[in-house]
Coordinates of C-alpha atoms in Angstrom, one line a residue:
Chain A
X1 CA -33.8 -42.2 11.5
X2 CA -37.4 -42.8 11.0
X3 CA -37.7 -43.1 7.3
X4 CA -35.9 -45.3 4.9
X5 CA -38.5 -45.2 2.0
X6 CA -39.4 -42.3 -0.4
X7 CA -36.2 -40.6 -0.9
X8 CA -37.5 -40.4 -4.3
X9 CA -34.4 -41.0 -6.2
X10 CA -36.6 -42.8 -8.7
X11 CA -37.2 -41.6 -12.1
X12 CA -41.0 -41.5 -12.0
X13 CA -41.1 -38.5 -9.7
X14 CA -42.4 -35.4 -11.4
X15 CA -42.6 -32.7 -8.9
X16 CA -40.9 -32.5 -5.5
X17 CA -44.3 -32.5 -4.0
X18 CA -45.9 -35.5 -5.7
X19 CA -48.6 -37.2 -3.7
X20 CA -46.2 -39.7 -2.2
X21 CA -43.7 -37.1 -1.1
X22 CA -46.5 -35.4 0.7
X23 CA -47.5 -38.4 2.4
X24 CA -44.1 -38.9 3.9
X25 CA -44.3 -35.6 5.7
X26 CA -47.5 -36.5 7.4
X27 CA -45.8 -38.5 10.1
X28 CA -44.2 -35.2 11.3
X29 CA -47.8 -34.0 12.0
X30 CA -48.4 -36.8 14.3
X31 CA -47.2 -35.5 17.6
X32 CA -48.9 -32.1 17.1
X33 CA -52.1 -33.6 15.8
X34 CA -52.4 -36.1 18.7
X35 CA -51.6 -33.4 21.2
X36 CA -54.0 -30.9 19.7
X37 CA -56.9 -33.4 19.6
X38 CA -56.3 -34.4 23.2
X39 CA -55.5 -31.0 24.6
X40 CA -57.7 -28.7 22.6
X41 CA -60.3 -30.3 20.3
X42 CA -61.7 -33.0 22.4
X43 CA -61.9 -30.9 25.6
X44 CA -63.5 -28.2 23.7
X45 CA -66.2 -30.4 22.5
X46 CA -66.5 -32.0 25.9
X47 CA -66.9 -28.6 27.4
X48 CA -69.8 -27.9 25.1
X49 CA -71.3 -31.2 26.0
X50 CA -71.0 -30.6 29.8
X51 CA -72.8 -27.2 29.2
X52 CA -76.0 -29.0 28.4
X53 CA -75.9 -31.0 31.7
X54 CA -76.2 -30.5 35.3
X55 CA -73.1 -32.0 37.0
X56 CA -71.1 -31.5 40.1
X57 CA -68.0 -33.1 38.7
X58 CA -68.7 -36.4 40.4
X59 CA -71.1 -39.1 39.4
X60 CA -72.8 -38.9 36.1
X61 CA -74.1 -35.7 34.6
X62 CA -77.8 -35.2 33.9
X63 CA -78.8 -33.9 30.7
X64 CA -80.7 -30.7 31.0
X65 CA -80.8 -29.3 27.4
X66 CA -80.5 -25.5 27.2
X67 CA -81.5 -25.0 30.9
X68 CA -78.1 -23.6 31.8
X69 CA -78.1 -21.1 28.9
X70 CA -81.7 -20.0 29.9
X71 CA -80.4 -19.6 33.4
X72 CA -77.6 -17.4 32.2
X73 CA -79.9 -15.0 30.5
X74 CA -81.5 -14.3 33.9
X75 CA -78.3 -14.4 35.9
X76 CA -77.4 -10.8 36.7
X77 CA -73.9 -12.0 37.9
X78 CA -73.3 -13.3 34.4
X79 CA -74.3 -10.0 32.8
X80 CA -72.4 -7.7 35.2
X81 CA -69.4 -9.9 34.7
X82 CA -69.5 -9.1 30.9
X83 CA -70.1 -5.6 31.8
X84 CA -66.9 -5.5 33.8
X85 CA -65.2 -7.0 30.7
X86 CA -66.0 -3.9 28.9
X87 CA -64.2 -1.9 31.5
X88 CA -61.4 -4.2 31.2
X89 CA -61.2 -3.7 27.5
X90 CA -61.0 0.0 28.2
X91 CA -58.2 -0.5 30.7
X92 CA -56.2 -3.2 28.7
X93 CA -56.9 -2.1 25.1
X94 CA -58.1 1.3 24.7
X95 CA -56.2 3.3 27.3
X96 CA -52.9 1.6 26.7
X97 CA -53.2 2.1 22.9
X98 CA -54.1 5.7 23.1
X99 CA -51.4 6.5 25.8
X100 CA -48.9 4.2 24.1
X101 CA -49.3 5.8 20.8
X102 CA -48.6 9.2 22.3
X103 CA -45.7 8.0 24.5
X104 CA -44.1 6.1 21.6
X105 CA -44.3 9.1 19.4
X106 CA -42.7 11.3 22.0
X107 CA -40.0 8.9 22.7
X108 CA -39.4 8.1 19.0
X109 CA -39.8 11.4 17.5
X110 CA -38.9 13.9 20.2
X111 CA -36.7 12.4 22.8
X112 CA -34.5 10.2 20.5
X113 CA -33.4 12.9 18.0
X114 CA -32.6 15.2 20.9
X115 CA -31.2 13.0 23.7
X116 CA -30.1 10.0 21.6
X117 CA -31.1 6.4 21.3
X118 CA -29.7 5.2 24.5
X119 CA -32.1 7.5 26.6
X120 CA -35.2 6.5 24.7
X121 CA -34.3 2.9 25.0
X122 CA -33.9 3.1 28.8
X123 CA -37.3 4.9 29.0
X124 CA -38.9 2.3 26.8
X125 CA -37.5 -0.5 28.8
X126 CA -38.9 1.1 32.0
X127 CA -42.4 1.2 30.6
X128 CA -42.0 -2.2 29.2
X129 CA -40.8 -4.0 32.2
X130 CA -44.3 -4.5 33.8
X131 CA -45.2 -6.5 30.8
X132 CA -42.8 -9.4 31.4
X133 CA -43.8 -10.0 35.0
X134 CA -45.9 -12.9 35.8
X135 CA -49.4 -11.6 36.6
X136 CA -49.3 -13.4 40.0
X137 CA -46.3 -11.4 40.9
X138 CA -47.7 -8.1 39.6
X139 CA -50.8 -8.9 41.7
X140 CA -49.0 -9.5 44.8
X141 CA -47.1 -6.3 44.5
X142 CA -50.1 -4.2 43.8
X143 CA -52.2 -6.0 46.4
X144 CA -49.5 -4.9 48.9
X145 CA -49.5 -1.3 47.6
X146 CA -53.2 -0.9 47.5
X147 CA -54.1 -2.6 50.8
X148 CA -55.6 -0.3 53.3
X149 CA -52.3 0.2 55.1
X150 CA -50.2 0.0 52.0
X151 CA -48.0 2.5 50.3
X152 CA -50.6 4.6 48.5
X153 CA -52.7 5.2 51.7
X154 CA -49.5 6.0 53.6
X155 CA -48.7 8.6 50.9
X156 CA -52.3 10.0 51.0
X157 CA -52.2 10.2 54.8
X158 CA -49.0 12.2 54.6
X159 CA -50.8 14.6 52.3
X160 CA -53.4 15.0 54.9
X161 CA -56.1 12.7 53.8
X162 CA -57.0 11.0 57.0
X163 CA -59.5 8.5 55.7
X164 CA -58.2 7.1 52.3
X165 CA -60.4 4.3 50.8
X166 CA -59.7 0.7 50.9
X167 CA -59.0 0.5 47.2
X168 CA -59.6 -3.3 46.8
X169 CA -62.0 -3.8 49.5
X170 CA -64.5 -1.1 48.7
X171 CA -66.9 -2.1 45.9
X172 CA -66.8 1.5 44.6
X173 CA -63.1 1.6 44.2
X174 CA -62.2 -2.0 43.5
X175 CA -62.9 -2.0 39.7
X176 CA -61.1 1.3 39.1
X177 CA -58.2 0.1 41.2
X178 CA -57.8 -3.2 39.1
X179 CA -58.3 -1.2 36.0
X180 CA -55.4 1.0 37.0
X181 CA -53.2 -2.1 37.6
X182 CA -54.1 -3.4 34.1
X183 CA -53.3 -0.2 32.5
X184 CA -49.9 -0.4 34.2
X185 CA -49.3 -3.9 33.0
X186 CA -50.3 -3.2 29.4
X187 CA -48.8 0.1 28.6
X188 CA -45.5 -1.2 27.5
X189 CA -46.9 -3.7 25.0
X190 CA -48.4 -1.1 22.6
X191 CA -45.6 1.3 23.4
X192 CA -43.0 -1.1 22.0
X193 CA -44.9 -2.2 19.0
X194 CA -45.7 1.3 18.0
X195 CA -42.1 2.4 18.3
X196 CA -41.2 -0.4 16.0
X197 CA -43.8 0.6 13.6
X198 CA -42.7 4.2 13.5
X199 CA -39.3 3.2 12.3
X200 CA -41.2 1.7 9.2
X201 CA -42.6 5.2 8.3
X202 CA -40.6 6.9 5.6
X203 CA -38.9 9.9 7.1
X204 CA -39.7 11.9 4.1
X205 CA -43.4 12.2 5.2
X206 CA -42.3 13.9 8.4
X207 CA -39.8 16.2 6.6
X208 CA -42.4 17.2 4.1
X209 CA -44.8 18.0 6.9
X210 CA -42.2 19.9 8.7
X211 CA -41.3 21.9 5.7
X212 CA -45.0 22.8 5.4
X213 CA -44.8 24.2 8.9
X214 CA -46.5 21.4 10.7
X215 CA -46.2 21.3 14.4
X216 CA -45.1 18.2 16.3
X217 CA -48.7 17.4 17.2
X218 CA -50.0 18.0 13.8
X219 CA -47.4 15.5 12.4
X220 CA -48.3 13.1 15.1
X221 CA -52.0 13.3 14.1
X222 CA -51.6 13.5 10.3
X223 CA -48.5 11.4 9.6
X224 CA -47.6 9.0 12.5
X225 CA -51.1 7.9 13.6
X226 CA -52.4 7.1 10.0
X227 CA -49.3 5.2 9.1
X228 CA -49.5 3.1 12.1
X229 CA -52.9 1.7 11.5
X230 CA -51.8 -2.0 11.1
X231 CA -50.0 -1.9 14.4
X232 CA -52.9 -0.2 16.2
X233 CA -55.2 -2.9 14.7
X234 CA -53.0 -5.7 15.9
X235 CA -52.6 -4.2 19.4
X236 CA -56.3 -3.5 19.9
X237 CA -57.3 -6.9 18.7
X238 CA -54.8 -8.9 20.8
X239 CA -55.4 -6.8 23.9
X240 CA -59.1 -6.7 23.6
X241 CA -59.2 -10.5 23.4
X242 CA -56.8 -10.7 26.3
X243 CA -59.2 -8.4 28.3
X244 CA -62.1 -10.6 27.7
X245 CA -60.1 -13.6 28.9
X246 CA -58.5 -11.9 31.9
X247 CA -58.1 -14.1 34.9
X248 CA -55.0 -13.9 36.8
X249 CA -55.1 -10.2 38.0
X250 CA -58.6 -10.6 39.2
X251 CA -57.8 -13.8 41.0
X252 CA -54.9 -12.5 42.7
X253 CA -56.2 -8.9 43.5
X254 CA -59.8 -9.4 44.4
X255 CA -61.1 -12.8 43.7
X256 CA -63.9 -11.1 41.8
X257 CA -65.0 -9.2 44.9
X258 CA -65.8 -7.5 47.0
X259 CA -69.3 -8.9 46.5
X260 CA -69.3 -9.0 42.7
X261 CA -67.6 -5.8 41.9
X262 CA -64.8 -7.2 39.8
X263 CA -66.2 -10.4 38.6
X264 CA -65.4 -11.3 35.0
X265 CA -66.5 -14.2 32.8
X266 CA -63.4 -16.3 33.2
X267 CA -63.3 -16.0 36.9
X268 CA -67.1 -16.6 37.1
X269 CA -66.7 -19.9 35.0
X270 CA -63.8 -20.9 37.3
X271 CA -65.7 -20.2 40.5
X272 CA -68.5 -22.3 39.1
X273 CA -66.2 -25.2 38.2
X274 CA -64.2 -25.3 41.4
X275 CA -65.9 -23.2 43.9
X276 CA -69.7 -23.9 43.8
X277 CA -69.1 -27.1 41.8
X278 CA -71.8 -26.3 39.2
X279 CA -69.7 -27.6 36.4
X280 CA -72.5 -27.6 33.8
X281 CA -73.2 -23.9 34.4
X282 CA -69.6 -23.1 34.4
X283 CA -69.2 -24.8 31.1
X284 CA -72.0 -22.7 29.7
X285 CA -70.4 -19.6 30.9
X286 CA -67.1 -20.7 29.2
X287 CA -68.8 -21.5 26.1
X288 CA -70.5 -18.1 25.7
X289 CA -67.2 -16.5 26.5
X290 CA -65.6 -18.4 23.7
X291 CA -68.3 -17.4 21.3
X292 CA -67.9 -13.8 22.2
X293 CA -64.2 -13.9 21.8
X294 CA -64.4 -15.4 18.4
X295 CA -67.1 -13.2 17.4
X296 CA -65.0 -10.2 18.4
X297 CA -62.0 -11.5 16.5
X298 CA -64.1 -11.8 13.3
X299 CA -65.7 -8.4 13.6
X300 CA -62.3 -6.8 14.1
X301 CA -60.8 -8.7 11.1
X302 CA -63.8 -7.7 8.9
X303 CA -63.5 -4.0 9.9
X304 CA -59.7 -4.2 9.2
X305 CA -60.1 -5.8 5.7
X306 CA -62.7 -3.3 4.8
X307 CA -60.4 -0.5 5.8
X308 CA -57.6 -1.9 3.7
X309 CA -59.8 -2.2 0.8
X310 CA -60.4 1.6 0.8
Chain B
X1 CA -54.0 -17.2 27.5
X2 CA -52.5 -18.2 24.2
X3 CA -53.4 -14.9 22.6
X4 CA -52.0 -12.9 25.2
X5 CA -48.8 -14.9 24.6
X6 CA -49.2 -14.2 20.9
X7 CA -49.5 -10.5 21.8
X8 CA -46.4 -10.5 23.8
X9 CA -44.4 -12.2 21.1
X10 CA -44.7 -9.6 18.8
X11 CA -43.8 -7.2 21.5
X12 CA -40.8 -8.8 22.8
X13 CA -39.7 -9.6 19.3
X14 CA -40.2 -6.0 18.0
X15 CA -37.9 -3.5 19.9
X16 CA -35.1 -3.2 17.6
X17 CA -36.6 -3.6 14.1
X18 CA -36.9 0.2 13.9
X19 CA -33.5 1.3 14.4
X20 CA -32.2 0.8 11.1
X21 CA -34.6 3.0 9.3
X22 CA -34.2 5.6 11.9
X23 CA -30.4 6.0 11.8
X24 CA -30.9 6.4 8.1
X25 CA -32.7 9.6 8.7
X26 CA -29.8 11.6 9.8
X27 CA -30.0 14.2 7.2
X28 CA -33.3 15.3 8.8
X29 CA -31.5 15.4 12.1
X30 CA -28.8 17.5 10.9
X31 CA -31.2 19.8 9.2
X32 CA -33.3 20.6 12.1
X33 CA -30.7 20.2 14.7
X34 CA -30.2 23.9 15.5
X35 CA -33.8 24.3 16.3
X36 CA -33.8 21.3 18.6
X37 CA -31.1 22.7 20.7
X38 CA -33.2 25.7 21.6
X39 CA -35.6 26.0 24.5
X40 CA -36.1 24.3 27.7
X41 CA -39.1 22.5 26.4
X42 CA -37.1 19.4 25.6
X43 CA -35.8 19.1 29.1
X44 CA -39.3 19.5 30.6
X45 CA -40.5 16.8 28.3
X46 CA -37.7 14.5 29.2
X47 CA -38.2 15.3 32.8
X48 CA -42.0 14.4 32.5
X49 CA -41.2 11.1 30.7
X50 CA -38.6 10.2 33.1
X51 CA -41.1 10.7 35.9
X52 CA -43.7 8.6 34.1
X53 CA -41.1 5.8 33.7
X54 CA -40.2 6.0 37.5
X55 CA -43.9 5.8 38.1
X56 CA -44.1 2.7 36.1
X57 CA -41.2 1.2 38.0
X58 CA -42.6 2.5 41.4
X59 CA -43.9 -0.9 42.4
X60 CA -40.4 -2.5 41.8
X61 CA -38.8 0.1 43.8
X62 CA -41.2 -0.1 46.6
X63 CA -40.9 -3.8 46.9
X64 CA -37.2 -3.5 47.0
X65 CA -37.0 -0.7 49.5
X66 CA -39.4 -2.4 51.9
X67 CA -38.1 -5.9 51.5
X68 CA -34.9 -5.1 53.4
X69 CA -36.7 -3.1 56.3
X70 CA -37.2 -4.4 59.8
X71 CA -40.7 -4.7 61.0
X72 CA -40.1 -1.9 63.5
X73 CA -38.5 0.3 60.8
X74 CA -41.6 -0.2 58.6
X75 CA -43.9 0.6 61.6
X76 CA -42.0 3.7 62.6
X77 CA -41.4 5.3 59.2
X78 CA -44.1 3.7 56.9
X79 CA -43.7 2.2 53.3
X80 CA -42.4 5.2 51.5
X81 CA -39.4 6.2 53.6
X82 CA -35.9 4.9 52.7
X83 CA -34.9 1.9 54.9
X84 CA -33.2 3.0 58.1
X85 CA -32.3 -0.6 58.7
X86 CA -31.0 -3.4 56.4
X87 CA -32.4 -6.7 57.3
X88 CA -32.6 -9.8 55.1
X89 CA -34.7 -11.8 57.6
X90 CA -37.9 -11.1 55.7
X91 CA -36.5 -12.6 52.7
X92 CA -35.0 -15.5 54.6
X93 CA -38.3 -16.2 56.3
X94 CA -40.2 -16.1 53.1
X95 CA -37.7 -18.4 51.4
X96 CA -37.9 -21.0 54.1
X97 CA -41.7 -20.8 54.6
X98 CA -42.5 -21.2 51.0
X99 CA -39.5 -23.4 50.2
X100 CA -38.8 -21.2 47.4
X101 CA -35.8 -23.3 46.1
X102 CA -38.4 -25.9 45.4
X103 CA -40.7 -23.5 43.7
X104 CA -37.9 -22.2 41.5
X105 CA -36.8 -25.8 40.6
X106 CA -40.4 -26.6 39.7
X107 CA -40.7 -23.5 37.4
X108 CA -37.4 -24.2 35.8
X109 CA -38.2 -27.8 35.0
X110 CA -41.6 -27.1 33.7
X111 CA -40.8 -24.1 31.7
X112 CA -37.5 -25.6 30.4
X113 CA -39.4 -28.8 29.3
X114 CA -42.1 -26.7 27.5
X115 CA -39.5 -24.7 25.7
X116 CA -38.0 -27.8 24.3
X117 CA -41.0 -30.0 23.8
X118 CA -43.1 -27.1 22.5
X119 CA -40.5 -26.0 19.9
X120 CA -40.0 -29.7 18.8
X121 CA -43.7 -30.0 18.2
X122 CA -43.9 -26.7 16.4
X123 CA -40.9 -27.6 14.3
X124 CA -42.4 -31.0 13.3
X125 CA -45.7 -29.4 12.5
X126 CA -44.2 -26.6 10.5
X127 CA -41.8 -29.0 8.6
X128 CA -44.9 -30.9 7.3
X129 CA -46.9 -27.8 6.6
X130 CA -44.2 -25.5 5.3
X131 CA -41.9 -27.8 3.4
X132 CA -44.0 -30.8 3.0
X133 CA -47.0 -28.5 2.0
X134 CA -49.3 -31.4 3.0
X135 CA -52.8 -31.1 1.9
X136 CA -55.2 -28.7 3.5
X137 CA -52.3 -26.8 5.1
X138 CA -54.0 -23.5 4.9
X139 CA -57.0 -24.8 6.8
X140 CA -54.8 -26.4 9.3
X141 CA -53.0 -23.1 10.0
X142 CA -56.3 -21.4 10.3
X143 CA -57.6 -23.9 12.7
X144 CA -54.4 -23.4 14.8
X145 CA -54.8 -19.7 14.8
X146 CA -58.5 -20.1 15.8
X147 CA -57.4 -22.5 18.6
X148 CA -55.2 -19.8 20.0
X149 CA -58.3 -17.6 20.7
X150 CA -60.2 -20.3 22.7
X151 CA -60.2 -19.2 26.3
X152 CA -58.6 -21.8 28.6
X153 CA -61.6 -21.8 30.8
X154 CA -63.5 -23.5 28.0
X155 CA -60.9 -26.4 28.0
X156 CA -59.9 -26.6 31.7
X157 CA -62.6 -28.7 33.2
X158 CA -62.4 -31.5 30.7
X159 CA -58.5 -31.4 31.0
X160 CA -58.9 -31.5 34.7
X161 CA -61.2 -34.4 34.6
X162 CA -59.0 -36.2 32.0
X163 CA -55.9 -35.6 34.1
X164 CA -57.7 -36.9 37.2
X165 CA -58.7 -40.1 35.4
X166 CA -55.3 -40.8 33.9
X167 CA -53.4 -40.3 37.1
X168 CA -51.7 -37.2 35.7
X169 CA -53.3 -34.7 37.9
X170 CA -50.9 -33.0 40.2
X171 CA -47.9 -34.0 38.2
X172 CA -45.5 -31.6 36.3
X173 CA -46.0 -33.8 33.3
X174 CA -49.5 -32.8 32.7
X175 CA -48.6 -29.1 32.8
X176 CA -45.8 -29.7 30.5
X177 CA -47.8 -31.6 27.9
X178 CA -50.8 -29.1 27.9
X179 CA -48.5 -26.1 27.7
X180 CA -46.3 -27.6 25.0
X181 CA -49.2 -28.3 22.9
X182 CA -50.9 -25.0 23.4
X183 CA -47.7 -23.0 22.8
X184 CA -47.0 -25.0 19.6
X185 CA -50.1 -23.5 17.9
X186 CA -48.4 -20.2 17.8
X187 CA -44.9 -21.7 17.3
X188 CA -46.1 -23.7 14.2
X189 CA -47.5 -20.6 12.8
X190 CA -44.3 -18.7 13.2
X191 CA -42.0 -21.4 11.9
X192 CA -44.3 -22.4 9.1
X193 CA -44.1 -18.8 7.8
X194 CA -40.5 -18.8 8.0
X195 CA -40.2 -22.1 6.2
X196 CA -42.5 -21.3 3.5
X197 CA -39.8 -18.9 2.2
X198 CA -37.1 -21.5 2.6
X199 CA -34.8 -21.7 -0.4
X200 CA -36.1 -24.8 -2.3
X201 CA -32.9 -25.3 -4.2
X202 CA -31.0 -26.3 -0.9
X203 CA -33.6 -29.0 -0.2
X204 CA -33.5 -30.3 -3.8
X205 CA -29.7 -30.5 -3.4
X206 CA -29.8 -32.5 -0.3
X207 CA -32.4 -34.8 -1.7
X208 CA -30.2 -35.4 -4.7
X209 CA -27.3 -36.2 -2.3
X210 CA -29.6 -38.9 -0.9
X211 CA -30.7 -37.3 2.3
X212 CA -34.0 -38.5 3.7
X213 CA -36.5 -36.2 5.3
X214 CA -35.3 -36.6 8.7
X215 CA -31.7 -35.9 7.6
X216 CA -32.9 -32.9 5.7
X217 CA -34.7 -31.6 8.8
X218 CA -31.9 -32.2 11.1
X219 CA -28.9 -31.3 9.1
X220 CA -30.3 -28.5 6.9
X221 CA -33.4 -27.0 8.0
X222 CA -32.6 -26.8 11.8
X223 CA -29.3 -25.2 11.5
X224 CA -30.7 -22.6 9.1
X225 CA -33.6 -21.6 11.2
X226 CA -31.8 -22.0 14.4
X227 CA -32.2 -18.4 15.4
X228 CA -36.0 -18.6 15.1
X229 CA -35.8 -21.7 17.1
X230 CA -33.9 -20.2 20.0
X231 CA -36.3 -17.2 20.0
X232 CA -39.3 -19.5 20.2
X233 CA -37.8 -21.4 23.1
X234 CA -37.1 -18.3 24.9
X235 CA -40.8 -17.1 24.4
X236 CA -42.1 -20.5 25.5
X237 CA -39.9 -20.5 28.6
X238 CA -41.1 -17.0 29.7
X239 CA -44.7 -17.7 28.9
X240 CA -44.8 -20.9 30.9
X241 CA -42.9 -19.3 33.7
X242 CA -45.5 -16.6 33.8
X243 CA -48.5 -18.8 33.3
X244 CA -50.9 -18.8 36.3
X245 CA -54.2 -20.5 35.3
X246 CA -53.0 -23.9 34.3
X247 CA -50.6 -24.7 37.2
X248 CA -53.1 -23.1 39.6
X249 CA -55.6 -25.9 38.7
X250 CA -53.4 -28.8 37.9
X251 CA -50.7 -28.4 40.6
X252 CA -52.5 -28.2 43.9
X253 CA -49.8 -29.7 46.1
X254 CA -47.1 -27.5 47.6
X255 CA -44.4 -29.8 46.3
X256 CA -45.3 -29.2 42.6
X257 CA -46.2 -25.5 42.8
X258 CA -44.5 -23.1 40.5
X259 CA -43.3 -19.5 41.4
X260 CA -46.4 -18.0 39.9
X261 CA -48.9 -20.1 41.9
X262 CA -46.9 -19.7 45.1
X263 CA -47.1 -15.9 44.6
X264 CA -50.8 -16.0 43.8
X265 CA -51.6 -17.8 46.9
X266 CA -49.6 -15.5 49.2
X267 CA -52.5 -12.9 49.2
X268 CA -53.9 -12.6 52.6
X269 CA -51.3 -14.9 54.1
X270 CA -48.9 -12.1 54.9
X271 CA -51.2 -9.1 55.4
X272 CA -49.9 -8.9 59.0
X273 CA -46.3 -8.6 57.9
X274 CA -46.0 -5.9 55.3
X275 CA -42.2 -6.3 55.1
X276 CA -42.6 -9.9 54.6
X277 CA -45.0 -9.5 51.7
X278 CA -42.6 -6.9 50.2
X279 CA -39.8 -9.5 50.5
X280 CA -42.0 -12.1 48.8
X281 CA -42.8 -9.7 46.0
X282 CA -39.2 -8.9 45.6
X283 CA -38.3 -12.5 45.2
X284 CA -41.0 -13.0 42.7
X285 CA -39.8 -9.9 40.7
X286 CA -36.2 -10.8 40.6
X287 CA -36.3 -13.9 38.2
X288 CA -38.6 -12.0 35.8
X289 CA -36.3 -8.9 35.8
X290 CA -33.3 -11.3 35.3
X291 CA -35.0 -13.0 32.3
X292 CA -35.8 -9.6 31.0
X293 CA -32.2 -8.4 31.1
X294 CA -30.7 -11.7 30.0
X295 CA -33.1 -12.4 27.1
X296 CA -33.4 -8.9 25.7
X297 CA -30.7 -9.5 23.1
X298 CA -31.9 -12.9 22.1
X299 CA -35.4 -11.6 21.8
X300 CA -34.6 -8.5 19.8
X301 CA -32.3 -10.4 17.5
X302 CA -35.4 -12.5 16.7
X303 CA -37.3 -9.3 15.7
X304 CA -36.8 -10.3 12.1
X305 CA -38.1 -13.7 12.5
X306 CA -41.2 -12.2 14.3
X307 CA -41.7 -9.6 11.6
X308 CA -41.5 -12.2 8.7
X309 CA -45.1 -13.5 9.1

């Protein structure tokens, strides 16, 4: 019972949202606003501030201006981290979207009419389950499967390959291996969204195309995919941003290694913060990462609104 | 983190939306039914898809199969063989070594609190923005959305520093506070969009009857949007359960660790005991699979809420 005033039974009130009435709602914003300031806004500004300093986390930071950013430009660890991010976008956004679209169409448009909804639901759940796992758990499971004496290598040895690679320990294989795990994790996300989207498409389009003699694949290309544009957009945007921010799988599977083979910006800033205690430098990495993420979101949204305009 | 979460929401929320439209298309099915029944292609397709699904579930199967083997059995037959033995010692050892009861309790306390607190904050925010229509609410919502794209790395060091200086470091409370606020960005957005279509007449009637804002919120708004709130609580619970980065940094001590962090720090500890690691994996998988099965219905019921936007 916080409020006793402003029930506005009075006669002077014109609209339900008079100035006074609005004011009364402000107190409900209080917990959120205080929390947001303390947890997001202030730390965000502090992080930018720290990025202009040299600081080990103890004592007082020394202001160094843009020095950290200059150093970033020359730091090939930093650049390779972003290069790996591009691979992670392939693994988390592009491959799952393409595969997911195709699988969703097969499940929705082929399996379901022939075998019933139950069958397609069960299959969908199977693909989706990896999505709900904590990354740490997925990482442990895969770390175990991919280790030199793990299940994959045991299978390969049974097939007669005597010297299978050390998937996560060999710098040539580590990045593709982590990418594979990410595809596995992400596939269900797009799949489920696309299947929901397909239900939105008016079946008449498919019927018309069928009458015109269009094959299943032609309908997929010319009816399903164009209609799913909004879903594809949402999935690509959210997963690409998630790929830029990816941390857990890298931490659990490879710790950015071997060497530098799977290092990503988020892990790089983390290891600067808490590993080498170059807090100012880590803050600079995190700031650049933030800029890249926001820039990508804006570009995506621009492209999308342009497309919608056409 | 937060955007991944957002991404997941839509997902978890979506599964069943589609069914309605689909069932409506029965004429088409009837029409082309005879053609569908012909040919082996459909069985091949089903077979291939089933194979792919099994492949997706392979890690789950492997963990389960190997968790119950003895070390000797594993050494003799390898990871791919069906167990020749049934032994729960690996699971028992893991449970005792890691004190898994404690990890589960921590995760439940933290995730449960975030579910409630995060939803409350979201509800209050959204009440002010969606019903109160306070000034600049569009910019506020935009700001919230923007906040969800900020990587946690850009916030974590100051948060860590602040937690250290307020004595909150290494307490569950700090994780609960931070996660609740971060989740509420998405929650506010979701509830506010639900509320902006809230029937105004109901509110007016309540006001004329003399209800104040708090009463309106508690006795009218909350009951009506309760389904959305339960969906939100479920999301928050699962997100927090799965969260790795924040508890990794904020909860270094064994006593406070969550399931996620305990799992993440297993790597390397158990390499000498593959069955032990499989047992650990299985224990980590089970709660997640249980949530998936339990919440699937709640989550799909919330599909409409998620789709409103």
